[in-house]
Tab-separated table of N, CA and C in Angstrom:
chain	number	residue	atom	x	y	z
A	1	MET	N	104.550	100.637	73.634
A	1	MET	CA	103.224	101.047	74.037
A	1	MET	C	103.204	101.151	75.554
A	2	GLY	N	102.672	102.229	76.055
A	2	GLY	CA	102.563	102.404	77.493
A	2	GLY	C	101.421	101.578	78.058
A	3	PHE	N	101.645	101.042	79.249
A	3	PHE	CA	100.612	100.264	79.932
A	3	PHE	C	100.801	100.413	81.425
A	4	ALA	N	99.801	99.974	82.166
A	4	ALA	CA	99.879	99.910	83.622
A	4	ALA	C	99.145	98.654	84.057
A	5	ALA	N	99.602	98.060	85.135
A	5	ALA	CA	99.005	96.814	85.635
A	5	ALA	C	98.191	97.067	86.887
A	6	SER	N	97.114	96.289	87.028
A	6	SER	CA	96.353	96.324	88.278
A	6	SER	C	97.240	95.759	89.387
A	7	ASP	N	96.902	96.062	90.622
A	7	ASP	CA	97.719	95.616	91.751
A	7	ASP	C	97.883	94.103	91.801
A	8	ASP	N	96.859	93.360	91.361
A	8	ASP	CA	96.932	91.894	91.395
A	8	ASP	C	97.419	91.285	90.079
A	9	LEU	N	97.812	92.131	89.113
A	9	LEU	CA	98.354	91.721	87.810
A	9	LEU	C	97.367	90.964	86.924
A	10	THR	N	96.088	90.998	87.250
A	10	THR	CA	95.097	90.309	86.427
A	10	THR	C	94.644	91.156	85.244
A	11	THR	N	94.947	92.449	85.293
A	11	THR	CA	94.512	93.365	84.243
A	11	THR	C	95.652	94.289	83.859
A	12	LEU	N	95.839	94.459	82.545
A	12	LEU	CA	96.796	95.422	82.020
A	12	LEU	C	96.001	96.500	81.292
A	13	TYR	N	96.219	97.746	81.662
A	13	TYR	CA	95.503	98.877	81.081
A	13	TYR	C	96.386	99.572	80.046
A	14	PHE	N	95.771	99.995	78.936
A	14	PHE	CA	96.485	100.761	77.928
A	14	PHE	C	95.493	101.643	77.177
A	15	ALA	N	96.011	102.552	76.378
A	15	ALA	CA	95.165	103.481	75.630
A	15	ALA	C	95.608	103.493	74.179
A	16	THR	N	94.645	103.686	73.292
A	16	THR	CA	94.955	103.795	71.872
A	16	THR	C	93.915	104.675	71.200
A	17	GLY	N	94.272	105.220	70.083
A	17	GLY	CA	93.327	106.018	69.313
A	17	GLY	C	92.246	105.134	68.707
A	18	ARG	N	91.045	105.634	68.671
A	18	ARG	CA	89.927	104.853	68.131
A	18	ARG	C	90.076	104.585	66.630
A	19	SER	N	90.844	105.391	65.924
A	19	SER	CA	90.989	105.220	64.483
A	19	SER	C	92.232	104.410	64.095
A	20	THR	N	92.885	103.782	65.057
A	20	THR	CA	94.106	103.036	64.761
A	20	THR	C	93.804	101.622	64.278
A	21	ARG	N	94.785	101.028	63.638
A	21	ARG	CA	94.676	99.630	63.215
A	21	ARG	C	94.522	98.724	64.432
A	22	LYS	N	95.229	99.049	65.505
A	22	LYS	CA	95.120	98.262	66.747
A	22	LYS	C	93.678	98.223	67.234
A	23	SER	N	93.027	99.379	67.238
A	23	SER	CA	91.648	99.457	67.688
A	23	SER	C	90.732	98.637	66.775
A	24	ALA	N	90.926	98.734	65.470
A	24	ALA	CA	90.111	97.963	64.519
A	24	ALA	C	90.331	96.471	64.694
A	25	ASN	N	91.580	96.060	64.872
A	25	ASN	CA	91.876	94.635	65.063
A	25	ASN	C	91.231	94.098	66.337
A	26	LEU	N	91.291	94.868	67.412
A	26	LEU	CA	90.707	94.428	68.677
A	26	LEU	C	89.177	94.411	68.618
A	27	ALA	N	88.590	95.289	67.832
A	27	ALA	CA	87.137	95.264	67.664
A	27	ALA	C	86.714	94.022	66.893
A	28	ALA	N	87.555	93.574	65.949
A	28	ALA	CA	87.245	92.392	65.148
A	28	ALA	C	87.488	91.099	65.916
A	29	ASP	N	88.488	91.109	66.794
A	29	ASP	CA	88.843	89.915	67.577
A	29	ASP	C	89.484	90.385	68.878
A	30	SER	N	88.785	90.204	69.969
A	30	SER	CA	89.243	90.751	71.249
A	30	SER	C	90.361	89.936	71.904
A	31	ARG	N	90.681	88.777	71.346
A	31	ARG	CA	91.799	88.006	71.894
A	31	ARG	C	93.100	88.737	71.572
A	32	ALA	N	93.978	88.836	72.577
A	32	ALA	CA	95.207	89.600	72.374
A	32	ALA	C	96.300	89.115	73.304
A	33	SER	N	97.512	89.542	72.989
A	33	SER	CA	98.653	89.283	73.871
A	33	SER	C	99.502	90.544	73.918
A	34	MET	N	100.246	90.670	75.001
A	34	MET	CA	101.141	91.802	75.177
A	34	MET	C	102.479	91.265	75.659
A	35	LEU	N	103.543	91.626	74.960
A	35	LEU	CA	104.893	91.218	75.345
A	35	LEU	C	105.548	92.344	76.122
A	36	ILE	N	106.074	92.003	77.292
A	36	ILE	CA	106.751	92.963	78.163
A	36	ILE	C	108.135	92.390	78.444
A	37	ASP	N	109.164	93.185	78.210
A	37	ASP	CA	110.510	92.671	78.478
A	37	ASP	C	111.411	93.751	79.057
A	38	ASN	N	112.586	93.316	79.487
A	38	ASN	CA	113.536	94.257	80.091
A	38	ASN	C	114.849	94.324	79.307
A	39	ARG	N	114.803	94.010	78.019
A	39	ARG	CA	116.023	94.067	77.204
A	39	ARG	C	116.590	95.478	77.169
A	40	ARG	N	117.924	95.530	77.057
A	40	ARG	CA	118.612	96.814	76.964
A	40	ARG	C	119.474	96.892	75.710
A	41	ASN	N	119.337	95.905	74.818
A	41	ASN	CA	120.158	95.817	73.601
A	41	ASN	C	121.646	95.701	73.929
A	42	LEU	N	121.935	94.851	74.897
A	42	LEU	CA	123.308	94.555	75.292
A	42	LEU	C	123.554	93.058	75.100
A	43	PRO	N	124.799	92.644	74.903
A	43	PRO	CA	125.086	91.212	74.769
A	43	PRO	C	124.589	90.391	75.961
A	44	ALA	N	124.582	90.982	77.141
A	44	ALA	CA	124.132	90.266	78.344
A	44	ALA	C	122.647	89.916	78.284
A	45	ASP	N	121.900	90.551	77.404
A	45	ASP	CA	120.469	90.260	77.299
A	45	ASP	C	120.203	88.785	77.020
A	46	PHE	N	121.080	88.120	76.304
A	46	PHE	CA	120.849	86.717	75.957
A	46	PHE	C	120.779	85.811	77.181
A	47	THR	N	121.426	86.209	78.256
A	47	THR	CA	121.384	85.389	79.465
A	47	THR	C	120.667	86.068	80.629
A	48	GLU	N	120.558	87.390	80.597
A	48	GLU	CA	120.012	88.113	81.738
A	48	GLU	C	118.618	88.694	81.525
A	49	ALA	N	118.208	88.866	80.281
A	49	ALA	CA	116.905	89.484	80.027
A	49	ALA	C	115.767	88.525	80.346
A	50	ALA	N	114.629	89.105	80.631
A	50	ALA	CA	113.417	88.323	80.881
A	50	ALA	C	112.270	88.962	80.103
A	51	ALA	N	111.320	88.124	79.718
A	51	ALA	CA	110.146	88.608	79.001
A	51	ALA	C	108.908	87.892	79.514
A	52	ALA	N	107.816	88.616	79.553
A	52	ALA	CA	106.530	88.029	79.925
A	52	ALA	C	105.537	88.342	78.817
A	53	THR	N	104.813	87.326	78.388
A	53	THR	CA	103.730	87.521	77.437
A	53	THR	C	102.428	87.325	78.195
A	54	ALA	N	101.609	88.355	78.198
A	54	ALA	CA	100.290	88.292	78.838
A	54	ALA	C	99.281	87.987	77.739
A	55	VAL	N	98.477	86.947	77.946
A	55	VAL	CA	97.496	86.510	76.962
A	55	VAL	C	96.110	86.615	77.580
A	56	GLY	N	95.170	87.173	76.839
A	56	GLY	CA	93.819	87.298	77.364
A	56	GLY	C	92.878	87.939	76.383
A	57	VAL	N	91.906	88.652	76.912
A	57	VAL	CA	90.864	89.292	76.121
A	57	VAL	C	90.830	90.776	76.468
A	58	VAL	N	90.662	91.601	75.437
A	58	VAL	CA	90.631	93.054	75.616
A	58	VAL	C	89.203	93.564	75.504
A	59	ASP	N	88.866	94.501	76.385
A	59	ASP	CA	87.610	95.232	76.260
A	59	ASP	C	87.855	96.676	76.670
A	60	GLU	N	86.889	97.525	76.353
A	60	GLU	CA	87.016	98.930	76.705
A	60	GLU	C	86.588	99.134	78.152
A	61	VAL	N	87.300	99.997	78.824
A	61	VAL	CA	86.994	100.326	80.217
A	61	VAL	C	85.673	101.098	80.250
A	62	GLY	N	84.757	100.667	81.083
A	62	GLY	CA	83.469	101.353	81.235
A	62	GLY	C	83.599	102.580	82.116
A	63	PRO	N	82.582	103.422	82.104
A	63	PRO	CA	82.629	104.650	82.900
A	63	PRO	C	82.873	104.403	84.389
A	64	ASP	N	82.350	103.302	84.931
A	64	ASP	CA	82.536	103.032	86.357
A	64	ASP	C	83.956	102.577	86.681
A	65	GLN	N	84.696	102.048	85.691
A	65	GLN	CA	86.085	101.635	85.915
A	65	GLN	C	87.090	102.714	85.504
A	66	ARG	N	86.582	103.797	84.919
A	66	ARG	CA	87.464	104.849	84.413
A	66	ARG	C	88.362	105.457	85.504
A	67	PRO	N	87.857	105.723	86.727
A	67	PRO	CA	88.749	106.264	87.762
A	67	PRO	C	89.928	105.339	88.079
A	68	GLU	N	89.687	104.035	88.124
A	68	GLU	CA	90.783	103.085	88.380
A	68	GLU	C	91.774	103.088	87.221
A	69	PHE	N	91.254	103.111	85.993
A	69	PHE	CA	92.120	103.195	84.816
A	69	PHE	C	93.017	104.428	84.913
A	70	GLU	N	92.407	105.576	85.161
A	70	GLU	CA	93.179	106.821	85.200
A	70	GLU	C	94.171	106.836	86.360
A	71	ARG	N	93.777	106.309	87.507
A	71	ARG	CA	94.702	106.254	88.654
A	71	ARG	C	95.945	105.460	88.294
A	72	LEU	N	95.750	104.287	87.709
A	72	LEU	CA	96.886	103.424	87.395
A	72	LEU	C	97.642	103.900	86.155
A	73	PHE	N	96.917	104.121	85.058
A	73	PHE	CA	97.584	104.452	83.805
A	73	PHE	C	98.249	105.826	83.857
A	74	LEU	N	97.497	106.834	84.300
A	74	LEU	CA	98.084	108.180	84.354
A	74	LEU	C	99.065	108.320	85.516
A	75	GLY	N	98.944	107.482	86.524
A	75	GLY	CA	99.942	107.464	87.581
A	75	GLY	C	101.306	107.046	87.053
A	76	LYS	N	101.300	106.194	86.063
A	76	LYS	CA	102.544	105.731	85.448
A	76	LYS	C	102.942	106.589	84.248
A	77	HIS	N	101.937	107.151	83.556
A	77	HIS	CA	102.201	107.920	82.330
A	77	HIS	C	101.480	109.267	82.377
A	78	PRO	N	101.828	110.139	83.308
A	78	PRO	CA	101.109	111.416	83.448
A	78	PRO	C	101.203	112.302	82.199
A	79	HIS	N	102.237	112.127	81.412
A	79	HIS	CA	102.414	112.918	80.193
A	79	HIS	C	101.370	112.582	79.122
A	80	LEU	N	100.575	111.521	79.322
A	80	LEU	CA	99.539	111.135	78.369
A	80	LEU	C	98.143	111.602	78.784
A	81	ALA	N	98.061	112.494	79.757
A	81	ALA	CA	96.764	112.947	80.284
A	81	ALA	C	95.893	113.577	79.195
A	82	ASP	N	96.459	114.425	78.352
A	82	ASP	CA	95.663	115.052	77.297
A	82	ASP	C	95.163	114.018	76.299
A	83	PHE	N	96.007	113.069	75.946
A	83	PHE	CA	95.617	112.003	75.018
A	83	PHE	C	94.474	111.176	75.609
A	84	VAL	N	94.596	110.782	76.864
A	84	VAL	CA	93.576	109.959	77.524
A	84	VAL	C	92.255	110.722	77.661
A	85	ALA	N	92.310	112.023	77.826
A	85	ALA	CA	91.094	112.827	77.971
A	85	ALA	C	90.376	113.071	76.651
A	86	SER	N	91.048	112.818	75.548
A	86	SER	CA	90.473	113.060	74.228
A	86	SER	C	89.361	112.061	73.902
A	87	PRO	N	88.269	112.518	73.274
A	87	PRO	CA	87.198	111.598	72.867
A	87	PRO	C	87.670	110.563	71.840
A	88	SER	N	88.782	110.841	71.162
A	88	SER	CA	89.298	109.902	70.158
A	88	SER	C	90.148	108.788	70.781
A	89	CYS	N	90.304	108.817	72.107
A	89	CYS	CA	91.109	107.814	72.810
A	89	CYS	C	90.218	106.737	73.423
A	90	ALA	N	90.604	105.489	73.198
A	90	ALA	CA	89.911	104.363	73.835
A	90	ALA	C	90.751	103.890	75.016
A	91	ALA	N	90.158	103.836	76.200
A	91	ALA	CA	90.802	103.287	77.391
A	91	ALA	C	90.489	101.795	77.422
A	92	LEU	N	91.511	100.973	77.301
A	92	LEU	CA	91.331	99.531	77.154
A	92	LEU	C	91.979	98.760	78.289
A	93	ARG	N	91.522	97.523	78.454
A	93	ARG	CA	92.138	96.641	79.446
A	93	ARG	C	92.261	95.246	78.853
A	94	LEU	N	93.383	94.635	79.123
A	94	LEU	CA	93.617	93.237	78.778
A	94	LEU	C	93.368	92.433	80.044
A	95	ARG	N	92.343	91.617	80.013
A	95	ARG	CA	92.056	90.734	81.151
A	95	ARG	C	92.903	89.481	80.954
A	96	VAL	N	93.936	89.372	81.744
A	96	VAL	CA	94.948	88.338	81.543
A	96	VAL	C	94.441	86.976	81.999
A	97	ALA	N	94.586	85.991	81.121
A	97	ALA	CA	94.269	84.602	81.460
A	97	ALA	C	95.544	83.830	81.777
A	98	THR	N	96.626	84.153	81.056
A	98	THR	CA	97.889	83.426	81.208
A	98	THR	C	99.064	84.367	81.011
A	99	TYR	N	100.088	84.173	81.821
A	99	TYR	CA	101.388	84.799	81.607
A	99	TYR	C	102.369	83.703	81.232
A	100	MET	N	103.152	83.931	80.184
A	100	MET	CA	104.264	83.052	79.846
A	100	MET	C	105.540	83.863	80.068
A	101	VAL	N	106.361	83.392	80.987
A	101	VAL	CA	107.554	84.132	81.384
A	101	VAL	C	108.787	83.369	80.914
A	102	VAL	N	109.653	84.062	80.175
A	102	VAL	CA	110.895	83.467	79.681
A	102	VAL	C	112.061	84.216	80.307
A	103	SER	N	112.980	83.473	80.886
A	103	SER	CA	114.189	84.065	81.461
A	103	SER	C	115.374	83.154	81.173
A	104	HIS	N	116.543	83.680	81.379
A	104	HIS	CA	117.772	82.912	81.152
A	104	HIS	C	117.763	82.231	79.790
A	105	PHE	N	117.281	82.958	78.790
A	105	PHE	CA	117.273	82.567	77.387
A	105	PHE	C	116.253	81.496	77.037
A	106	GLN	N	116.115	80.428	77.852
A	106	GLN	CA	115.198	79.358	77.487
A	106	GLN	C	114.358	78.822	78.644
A	107	HIS	N	114.431	79.423	79.796
A	107	HIS	CA	113.653	78.961	80.941
A	107	HIS	C	112.245	79.555	80.843
A	108	VAL	N	111.235	78.692	80.683
A	108	VAL	CA	109.864	79.147	80.459
A	108	VAL	C	108.960	78.688	81.598
A	109	ILE	N	108.167	79.613	82.105
A	109	ILE	CA	107.165	79.313	83.140
A	109	ILE	C	105.829	79.825	82.626
A	110	GLU	N	104.785	79.018	82.774
A	110	GLU	CA	103.440	79.437	82.403
A	110	GLU	C	102.606	79.597	83.666
A	111	LEU	N	102.006	80.778	83.824
A	111	LEU	CA	101.201	81.090	85.001
A	111	LEU	C	99.773	81.374	84.575
A	112	HIS	N	98.824	80.640	85.121
A	112	HIS	CA	97.420	80.849	84.790
A	112	HIS	C	96.778	81.735	85.849
A	113	VAL	N	96.075	82.754	85.405
A	113	VAL	CA	95.453	83.727	86.288
A	113	VAL	C	94.028	83.263	86.568
A	114	LYS	N	93.666	83.277	87.827
A	114	LYS	CA	92.294	82.908	88.214
A	114	LYS	C	91.448	84.176	88.218
A	115	PRO	N	90.263	84.111	87.616
A	115	PRO	CA	89.389	85.298	87.569
A	115	PRO	C	88.859	85.678	88.932
């Protein structure tokens, strides 16, 4: 899934179709997490890969935040411009409360984000 982060990493922006299971699940329960990793499917991944899980609450981007969403999200994923412009697309943001970062296979750091 494509995403983009705010400059301060407190918000992760993404887009999904309004008729998707993801959209229905988030409407029922806005608590969510997003896993981001740098695996390459190589044996070295077991010692060199890192992953971050962002945990927080998702809401839809309002009209006043839409320019920031488009600047960040379409700046990273310009090929999704038509999808994002569609009325069937929901522009969403994960307001991150905590990052859990795993590296070197078992080294875990928990980072709490201040609002």
